Short mmCIF file of C-alpha atoms and ligand atoms in Angstrom, two decimals:
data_model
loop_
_atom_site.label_atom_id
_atom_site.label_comp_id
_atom_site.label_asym_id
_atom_site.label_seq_id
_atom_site.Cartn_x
_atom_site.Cartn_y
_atom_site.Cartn_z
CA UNK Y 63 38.07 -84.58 88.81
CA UNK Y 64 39.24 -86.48 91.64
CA UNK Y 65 39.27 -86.40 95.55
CA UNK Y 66 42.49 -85.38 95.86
CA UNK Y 67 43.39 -81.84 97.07
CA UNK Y 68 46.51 -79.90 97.00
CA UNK Y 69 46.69 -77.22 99.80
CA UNK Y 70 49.22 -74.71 99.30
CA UNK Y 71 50.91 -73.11 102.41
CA UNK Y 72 50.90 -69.49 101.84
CA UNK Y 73 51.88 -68.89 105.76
CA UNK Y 74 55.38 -68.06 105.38
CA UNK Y 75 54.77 -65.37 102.66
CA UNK Y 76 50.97 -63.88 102.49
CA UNK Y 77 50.63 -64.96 106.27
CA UNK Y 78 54.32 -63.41 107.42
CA UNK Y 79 54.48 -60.34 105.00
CA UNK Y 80 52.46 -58.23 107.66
CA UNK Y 81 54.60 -59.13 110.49
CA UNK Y 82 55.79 -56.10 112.26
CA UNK Y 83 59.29 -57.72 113.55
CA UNK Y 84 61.40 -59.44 110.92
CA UNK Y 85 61.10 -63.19 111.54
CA UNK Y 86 64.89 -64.90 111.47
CA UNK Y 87 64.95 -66.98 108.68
CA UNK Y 88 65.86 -69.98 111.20
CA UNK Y 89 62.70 -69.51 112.54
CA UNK Y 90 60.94 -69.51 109.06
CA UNK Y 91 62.63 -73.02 108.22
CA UNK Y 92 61.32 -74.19 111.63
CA UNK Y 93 57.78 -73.47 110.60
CA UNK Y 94 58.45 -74.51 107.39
CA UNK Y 95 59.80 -77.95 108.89
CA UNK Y 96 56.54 -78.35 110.81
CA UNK Y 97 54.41 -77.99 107.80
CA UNK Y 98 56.01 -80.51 106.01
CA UNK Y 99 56.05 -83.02 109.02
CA UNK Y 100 52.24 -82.82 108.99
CA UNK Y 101 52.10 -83.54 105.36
CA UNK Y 102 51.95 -80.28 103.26
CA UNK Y 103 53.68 -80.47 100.02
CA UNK Y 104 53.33 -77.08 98.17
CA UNK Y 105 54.40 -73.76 99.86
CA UNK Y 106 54.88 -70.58 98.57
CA UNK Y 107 57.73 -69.99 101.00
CA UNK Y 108 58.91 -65.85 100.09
CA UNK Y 109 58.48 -63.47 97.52
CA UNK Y 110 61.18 -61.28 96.17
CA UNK Y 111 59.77 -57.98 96.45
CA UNK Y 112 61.24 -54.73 97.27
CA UNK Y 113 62.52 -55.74 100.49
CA UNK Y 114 61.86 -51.87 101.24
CA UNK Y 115 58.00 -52.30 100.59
CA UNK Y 116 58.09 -55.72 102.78
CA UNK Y 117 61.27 -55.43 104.95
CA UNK Y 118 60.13 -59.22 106.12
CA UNK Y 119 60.80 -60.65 102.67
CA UNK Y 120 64.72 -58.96 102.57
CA UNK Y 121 65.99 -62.78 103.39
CA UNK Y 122 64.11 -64.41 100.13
CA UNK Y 123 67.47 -65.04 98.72
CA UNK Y 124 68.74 -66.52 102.11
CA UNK Y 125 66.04 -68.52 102.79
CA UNK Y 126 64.90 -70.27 99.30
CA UNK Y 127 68.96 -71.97 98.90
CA UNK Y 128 67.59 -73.52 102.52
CA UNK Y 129 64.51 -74.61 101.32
CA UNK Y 130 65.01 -78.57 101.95
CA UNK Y 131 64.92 -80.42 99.14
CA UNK Y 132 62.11 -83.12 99.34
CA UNK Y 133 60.67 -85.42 96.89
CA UNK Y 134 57.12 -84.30 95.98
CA UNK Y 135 57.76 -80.88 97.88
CA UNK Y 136 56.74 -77.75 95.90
CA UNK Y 137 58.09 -74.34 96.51
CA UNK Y 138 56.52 -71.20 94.71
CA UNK Y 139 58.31 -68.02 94.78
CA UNK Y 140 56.03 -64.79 94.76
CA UNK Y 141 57.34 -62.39 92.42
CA UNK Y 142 56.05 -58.61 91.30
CA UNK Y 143 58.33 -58.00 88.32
CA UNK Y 144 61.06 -59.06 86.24
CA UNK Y 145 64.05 -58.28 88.68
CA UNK Y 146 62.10 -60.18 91.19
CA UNK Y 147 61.92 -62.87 88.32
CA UNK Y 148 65.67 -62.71 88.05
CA UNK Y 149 66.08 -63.11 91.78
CA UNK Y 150 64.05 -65.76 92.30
CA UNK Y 151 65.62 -68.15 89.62
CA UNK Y 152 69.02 -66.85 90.79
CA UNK Y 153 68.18 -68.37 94.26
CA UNK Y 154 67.10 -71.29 92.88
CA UNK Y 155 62.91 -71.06 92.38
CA UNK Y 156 61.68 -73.55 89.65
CA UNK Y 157 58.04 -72.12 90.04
CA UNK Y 158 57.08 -68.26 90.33
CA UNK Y 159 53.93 -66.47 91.12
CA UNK Y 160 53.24 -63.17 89.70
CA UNK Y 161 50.72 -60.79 91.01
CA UNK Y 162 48.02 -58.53 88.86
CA UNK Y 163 45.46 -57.12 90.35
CA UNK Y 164 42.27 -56.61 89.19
CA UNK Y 165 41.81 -52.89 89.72
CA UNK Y 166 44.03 -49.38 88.50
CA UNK Y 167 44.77 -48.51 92.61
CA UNK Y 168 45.38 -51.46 93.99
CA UNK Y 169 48.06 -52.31 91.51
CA UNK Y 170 49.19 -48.75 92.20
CA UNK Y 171 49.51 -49.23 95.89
CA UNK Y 172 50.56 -53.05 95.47
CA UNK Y 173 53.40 -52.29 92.66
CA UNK Y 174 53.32 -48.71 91.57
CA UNK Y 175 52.03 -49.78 88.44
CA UNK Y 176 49.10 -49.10 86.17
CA UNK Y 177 46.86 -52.42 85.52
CA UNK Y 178 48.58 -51.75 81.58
CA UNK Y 179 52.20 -52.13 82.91
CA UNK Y 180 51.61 -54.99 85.12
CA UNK Y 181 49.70 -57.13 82.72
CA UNK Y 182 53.02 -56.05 80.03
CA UNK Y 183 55.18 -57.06 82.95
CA UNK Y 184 53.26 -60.37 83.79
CA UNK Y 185 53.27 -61.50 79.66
CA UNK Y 186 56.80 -60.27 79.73
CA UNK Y 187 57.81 -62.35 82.52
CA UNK Y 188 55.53 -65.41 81.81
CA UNK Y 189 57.43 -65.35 78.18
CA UNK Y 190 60.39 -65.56 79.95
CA UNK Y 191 59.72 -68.12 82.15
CA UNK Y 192 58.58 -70.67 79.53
CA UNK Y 193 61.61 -70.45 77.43
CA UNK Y 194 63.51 -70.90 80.66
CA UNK Y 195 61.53 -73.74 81.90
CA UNK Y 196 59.83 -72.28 85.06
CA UNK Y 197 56.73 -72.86 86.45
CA UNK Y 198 54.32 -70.15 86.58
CA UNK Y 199 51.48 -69.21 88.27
CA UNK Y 200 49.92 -65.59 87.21
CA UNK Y 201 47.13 -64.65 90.82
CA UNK Y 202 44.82 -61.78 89.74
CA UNK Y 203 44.12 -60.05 92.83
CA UNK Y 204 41.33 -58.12 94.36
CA UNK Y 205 39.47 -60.86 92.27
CA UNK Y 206 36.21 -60.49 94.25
CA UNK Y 207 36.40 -56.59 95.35
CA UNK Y 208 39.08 -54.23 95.88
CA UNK Y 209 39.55 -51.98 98.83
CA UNK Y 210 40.11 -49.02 97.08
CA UNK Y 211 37.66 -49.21 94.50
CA UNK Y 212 35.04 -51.77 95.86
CA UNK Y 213 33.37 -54.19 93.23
CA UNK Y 214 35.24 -55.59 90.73
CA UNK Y 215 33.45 -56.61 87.46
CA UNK Y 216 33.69 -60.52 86.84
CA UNK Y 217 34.32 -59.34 83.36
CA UNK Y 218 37.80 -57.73 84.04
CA UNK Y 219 38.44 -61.41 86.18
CA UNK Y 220 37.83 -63.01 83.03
CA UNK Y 221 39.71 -60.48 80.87
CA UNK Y 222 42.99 -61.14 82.72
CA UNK Y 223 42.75 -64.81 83.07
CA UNK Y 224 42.17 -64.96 79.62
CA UNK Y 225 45.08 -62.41 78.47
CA UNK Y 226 47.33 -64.37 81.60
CA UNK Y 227 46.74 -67.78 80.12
CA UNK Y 228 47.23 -66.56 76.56
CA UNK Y 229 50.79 -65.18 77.76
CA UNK Y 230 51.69 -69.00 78.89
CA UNK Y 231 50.60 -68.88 82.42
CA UNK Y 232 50.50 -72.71 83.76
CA UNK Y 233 48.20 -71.77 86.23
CA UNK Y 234 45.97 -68.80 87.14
CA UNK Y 235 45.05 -68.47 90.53
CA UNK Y 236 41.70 -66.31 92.06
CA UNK Y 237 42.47 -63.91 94.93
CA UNK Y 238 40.07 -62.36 97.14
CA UNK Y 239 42.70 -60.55 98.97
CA UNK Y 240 40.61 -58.77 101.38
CA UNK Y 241 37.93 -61.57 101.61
CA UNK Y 242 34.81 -60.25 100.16
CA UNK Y 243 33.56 -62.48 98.24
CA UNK Y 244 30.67 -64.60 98.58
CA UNK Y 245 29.40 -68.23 97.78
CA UNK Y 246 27.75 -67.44 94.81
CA UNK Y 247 29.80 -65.03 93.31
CA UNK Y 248 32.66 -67.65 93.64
CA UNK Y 249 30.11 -70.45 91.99
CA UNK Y 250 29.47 -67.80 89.40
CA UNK Y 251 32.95 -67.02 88.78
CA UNK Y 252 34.63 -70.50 88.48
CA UNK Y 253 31.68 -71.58 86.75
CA UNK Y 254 32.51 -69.57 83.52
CA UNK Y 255 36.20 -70.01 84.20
CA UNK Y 256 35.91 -74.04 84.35
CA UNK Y 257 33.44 -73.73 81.24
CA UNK Y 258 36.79 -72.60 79.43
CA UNK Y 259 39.70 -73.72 81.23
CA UNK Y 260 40.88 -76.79 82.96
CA UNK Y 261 40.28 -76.26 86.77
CA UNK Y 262 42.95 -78.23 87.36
CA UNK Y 263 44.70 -75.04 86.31
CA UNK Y 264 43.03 -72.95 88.46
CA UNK Y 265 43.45 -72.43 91.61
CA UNK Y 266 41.51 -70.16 94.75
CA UNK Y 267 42.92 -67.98 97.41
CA UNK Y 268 40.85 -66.79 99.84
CA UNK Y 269 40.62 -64.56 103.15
CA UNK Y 270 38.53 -65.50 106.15
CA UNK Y 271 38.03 -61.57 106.74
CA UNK Y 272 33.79 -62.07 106.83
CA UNK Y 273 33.81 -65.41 108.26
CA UNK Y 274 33.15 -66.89 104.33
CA UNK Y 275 36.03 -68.45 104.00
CA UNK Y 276 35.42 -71.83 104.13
CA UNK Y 277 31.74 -71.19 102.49
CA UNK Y 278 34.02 -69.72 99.65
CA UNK Y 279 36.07 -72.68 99.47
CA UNK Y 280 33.54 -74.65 98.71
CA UNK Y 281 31.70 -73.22 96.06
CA UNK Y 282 35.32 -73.55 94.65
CA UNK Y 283 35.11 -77.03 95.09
CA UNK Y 284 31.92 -77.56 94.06
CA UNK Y 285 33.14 -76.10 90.53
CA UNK Y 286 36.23 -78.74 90.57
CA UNK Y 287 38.75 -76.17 92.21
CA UNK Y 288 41.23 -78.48 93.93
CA UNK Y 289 44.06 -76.47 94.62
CA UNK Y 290 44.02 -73.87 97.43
CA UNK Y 291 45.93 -71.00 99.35
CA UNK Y 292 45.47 -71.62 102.89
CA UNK Y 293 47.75 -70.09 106.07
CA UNK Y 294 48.61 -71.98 109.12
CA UNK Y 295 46.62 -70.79 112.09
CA UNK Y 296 45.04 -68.11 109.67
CA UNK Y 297 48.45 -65.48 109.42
CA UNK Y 298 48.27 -62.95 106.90
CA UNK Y 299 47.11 -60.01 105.73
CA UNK Y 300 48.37 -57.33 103.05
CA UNK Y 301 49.97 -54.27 103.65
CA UNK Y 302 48.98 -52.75 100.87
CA UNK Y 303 45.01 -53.91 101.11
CA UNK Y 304 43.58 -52.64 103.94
CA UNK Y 305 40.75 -54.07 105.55
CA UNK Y 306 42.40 -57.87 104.66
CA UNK Y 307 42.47 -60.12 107.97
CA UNK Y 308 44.69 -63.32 107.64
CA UNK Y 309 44.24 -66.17 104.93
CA UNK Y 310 41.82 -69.20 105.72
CA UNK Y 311 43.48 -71.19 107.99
CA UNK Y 312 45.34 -74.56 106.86
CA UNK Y 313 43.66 -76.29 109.80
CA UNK Y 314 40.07 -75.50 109.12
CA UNK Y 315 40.36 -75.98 105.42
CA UNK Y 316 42.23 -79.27 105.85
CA UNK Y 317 39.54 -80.32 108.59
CA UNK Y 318 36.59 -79.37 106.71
CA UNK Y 319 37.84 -81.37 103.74
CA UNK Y 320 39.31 -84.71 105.60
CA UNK Y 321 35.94 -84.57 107.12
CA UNK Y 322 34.15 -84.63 103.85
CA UNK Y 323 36.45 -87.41 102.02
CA UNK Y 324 38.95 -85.31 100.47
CA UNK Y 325 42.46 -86.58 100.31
CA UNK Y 326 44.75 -83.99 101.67
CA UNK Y 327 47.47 -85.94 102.87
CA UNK Y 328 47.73 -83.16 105.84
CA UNK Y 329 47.18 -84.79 109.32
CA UNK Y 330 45.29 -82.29 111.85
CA UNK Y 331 47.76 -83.10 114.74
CA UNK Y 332 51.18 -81.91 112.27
CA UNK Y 333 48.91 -78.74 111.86
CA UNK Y 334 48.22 -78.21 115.70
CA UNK Y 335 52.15 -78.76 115.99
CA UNK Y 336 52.77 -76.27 113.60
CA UNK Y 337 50.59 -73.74 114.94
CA UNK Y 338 52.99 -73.84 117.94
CA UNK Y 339 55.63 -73.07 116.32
CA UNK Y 340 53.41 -70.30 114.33
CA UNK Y 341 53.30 -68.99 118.19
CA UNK Y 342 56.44 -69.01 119.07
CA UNK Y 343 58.07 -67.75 116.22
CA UNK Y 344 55.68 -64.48 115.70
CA UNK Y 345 54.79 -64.44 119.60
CA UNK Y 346 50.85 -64.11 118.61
CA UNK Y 347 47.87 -66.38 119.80
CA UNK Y 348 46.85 -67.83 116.54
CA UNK Y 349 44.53 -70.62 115.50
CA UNK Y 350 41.64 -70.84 113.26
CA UNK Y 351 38.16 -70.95 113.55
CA UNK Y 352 38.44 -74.80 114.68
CA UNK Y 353 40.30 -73.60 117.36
CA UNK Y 354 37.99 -73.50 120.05
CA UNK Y 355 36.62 -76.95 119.00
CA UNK Y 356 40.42 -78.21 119.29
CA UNK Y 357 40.67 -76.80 122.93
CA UNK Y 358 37.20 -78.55 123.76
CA UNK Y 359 38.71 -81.73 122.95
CA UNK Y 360 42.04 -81.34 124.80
CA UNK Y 361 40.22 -80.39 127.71
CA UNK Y 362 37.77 -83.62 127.37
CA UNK Y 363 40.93 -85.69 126.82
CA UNK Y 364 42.73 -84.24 129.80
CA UNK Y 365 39.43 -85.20 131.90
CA UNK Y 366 38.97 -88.49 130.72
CA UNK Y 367 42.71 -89.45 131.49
CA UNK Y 368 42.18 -88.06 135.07
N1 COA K 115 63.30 -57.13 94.47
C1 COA K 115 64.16 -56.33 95.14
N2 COA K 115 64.33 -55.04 94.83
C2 COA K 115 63.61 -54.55 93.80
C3 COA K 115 62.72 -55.34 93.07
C4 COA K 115 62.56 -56.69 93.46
N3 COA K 115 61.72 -57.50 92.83
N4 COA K 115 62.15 -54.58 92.12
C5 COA K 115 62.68 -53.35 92.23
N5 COA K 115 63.56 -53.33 93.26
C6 COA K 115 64.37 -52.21 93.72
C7 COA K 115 65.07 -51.48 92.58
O1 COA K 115 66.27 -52.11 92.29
C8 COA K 115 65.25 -50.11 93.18
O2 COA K 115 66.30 -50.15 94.12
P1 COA K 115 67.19 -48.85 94.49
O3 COA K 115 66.26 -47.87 95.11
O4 COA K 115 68.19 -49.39 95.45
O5 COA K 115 67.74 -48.40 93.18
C9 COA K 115 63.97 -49.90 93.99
O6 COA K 115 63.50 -51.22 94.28
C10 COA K 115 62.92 -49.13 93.23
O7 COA K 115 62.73 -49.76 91.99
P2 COA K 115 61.44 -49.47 91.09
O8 COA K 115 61.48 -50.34 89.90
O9 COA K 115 61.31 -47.97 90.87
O10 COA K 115 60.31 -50.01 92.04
P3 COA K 115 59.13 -49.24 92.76
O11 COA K 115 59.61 -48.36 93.84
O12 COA K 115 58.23 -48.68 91.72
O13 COA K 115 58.41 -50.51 93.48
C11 COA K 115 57.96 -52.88 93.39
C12 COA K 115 57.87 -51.54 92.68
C13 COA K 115 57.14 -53.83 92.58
C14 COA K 115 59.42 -53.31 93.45
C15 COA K 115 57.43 -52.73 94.84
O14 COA K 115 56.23 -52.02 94.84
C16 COA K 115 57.19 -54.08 95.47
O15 COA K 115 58.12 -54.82 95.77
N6 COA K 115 55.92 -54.44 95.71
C17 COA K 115 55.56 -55.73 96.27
C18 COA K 115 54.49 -55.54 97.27
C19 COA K 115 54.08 -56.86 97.89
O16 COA K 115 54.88 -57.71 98.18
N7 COA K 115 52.78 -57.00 98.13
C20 COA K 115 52.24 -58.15 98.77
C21 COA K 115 52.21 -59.35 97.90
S1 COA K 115 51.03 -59.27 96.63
ZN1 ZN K 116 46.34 -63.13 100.15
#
């Protein structure tokens, strides 16, 4: 595997979802804008959901015609079922993400379905989505623990990727959706996963919610993961998962890994501008755990230039 790392901007979906006012989408295309400026190239911009369980997804089918249309620029459209399927394509997605999780409630409280239906809705949909010629991307969630029903048994992981990939799934991405996993257990899980599977079509999502994020992220790497979920200035958070604090932040993730050699192609000063506009549009302090190490600097800057 190579050097190269694709970071994929969940900020506008997982990181907005939970966002108490609806965000115009204006304001989501400004953010978006900034993201791509620094030199992300895979987002998963919306999902179409029940825009009553997430009122701030009801402009998914206003905002993905708006998307701009970039060479080398991804966009991934999260989807729970097959209407949101239909949507999706009708609004011009070429690559969908469908959500399973790993446990009876959380799929309950997620989708208000049993794990049965949504794995016949995912296979269903996946089906689909091959004979139509659309990317897919099947995340079990709740990969690494559930906060309903606590530990999840790697088996049931390895179940569903297996059942997910059999279905036609391009690529099957690991959630810890709360963030409870640990270094090892990731090792141990992509470990068997990468013993059967390419990991270049895998992919990891984690949650910085016990300060393991980055830890997590690379025992992923360590096991040849090189795609990633990340959130710009660490939004997020699931409504339906409680106990979930925001994704790992774009800017530590992309720092930790230009630091170590990586090629990202994201520069750390598009992400600081983007956090701004992070601010503005959702009116929160945000920043990652690099941010106090960012202010440091500006402050040493600003006292050298006196
Ligand atoms: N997009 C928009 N509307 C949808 C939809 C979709 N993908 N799927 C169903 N609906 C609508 C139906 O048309 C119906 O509308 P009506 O009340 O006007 O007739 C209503 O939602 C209920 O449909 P039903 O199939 O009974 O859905 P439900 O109430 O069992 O909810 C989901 C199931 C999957 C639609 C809902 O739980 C959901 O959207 N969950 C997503 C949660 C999420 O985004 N979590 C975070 C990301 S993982
Ligand atoms: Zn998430």
């Amino acid at each position: 595997m190579g050097d190269k790392v694709i970071i994929n901007e969940v900020g506008l979906r997982d990181g907005l979802q939970i966002h108490p006012h609806f965000i115009a989408t204006t304001d989501k295309l400004a953010l978006l804008d900034s993201l791509i400026g620094a030199g992300v190239t895979s987002f998963e911009a919306t999902s179409f959901v029940s825009p009553k369980a997430v009122p701030q997804m009801a402009d998914a089918g206003d905002l993905f015609p708006r998307l701009p249309q970039k060479d080398r620029i991804a966009y991934h459209a999260l989807i729970p079922n097959e209407k949101g399927y239909e949507r999706a394509v009708a609004a011009g997605a070429r690559s969908v993400a469908l959500v399973l999780a790993a446990t009876e409630t959380l799929n309950k409280r997620n989708i208000n379905m049993s794990l049965g239906e949504a794995v016949e809705i995912c296979k269903t949909v996946l089906k689909r989505a091959r004979t139509e010629g659309i990317a897919t991307r099947a995340y079990i969630a709740a990969a690494c623990g559930c906060p309903y029903e606590g530990a999840v048994d790697l088996s049931v992981v390895y179940a569903l990727t297996d059942e997910m990939f059999a279905a036609g799934a391009a690529d099957v991405g690991i959630a810890d959706t709360i963030g409870v996993a640990n270094p090892a257990q990731v090792a141990r899980l992509f470990k068997t996963l990468v013993g059967k599977y390419p990991a270049a079509r895998l992919s990891a999502h984690f949650h910085d919610t016990r300060a393991m994020g980055l830890a997590n992220s690379w025992a992923a790497l360590e096991q040849g993961i090189r795609r990633f979920d990340s959130s710009i200035g660490g939004l997020g958070g699931c409504p339906f998962a409680p106990g979930a604090s925001g994704n790992i932040a774009t800017e530590d993730l992309v720092f930790m890994l230009n630091e170590s050699g990586f090629e990202t192609g994201v520069s750390i000063d598009g992400l600081r501008d983007a956090i701004r506009v992070a601010e503005r549009i959702t009116s929160k302090h945000l920043g990652g755990r690099i941010a106090a190490y960012f202010a440091s600097q500006d402050k040493r800057r600003a006292a050298a230039a006196e």
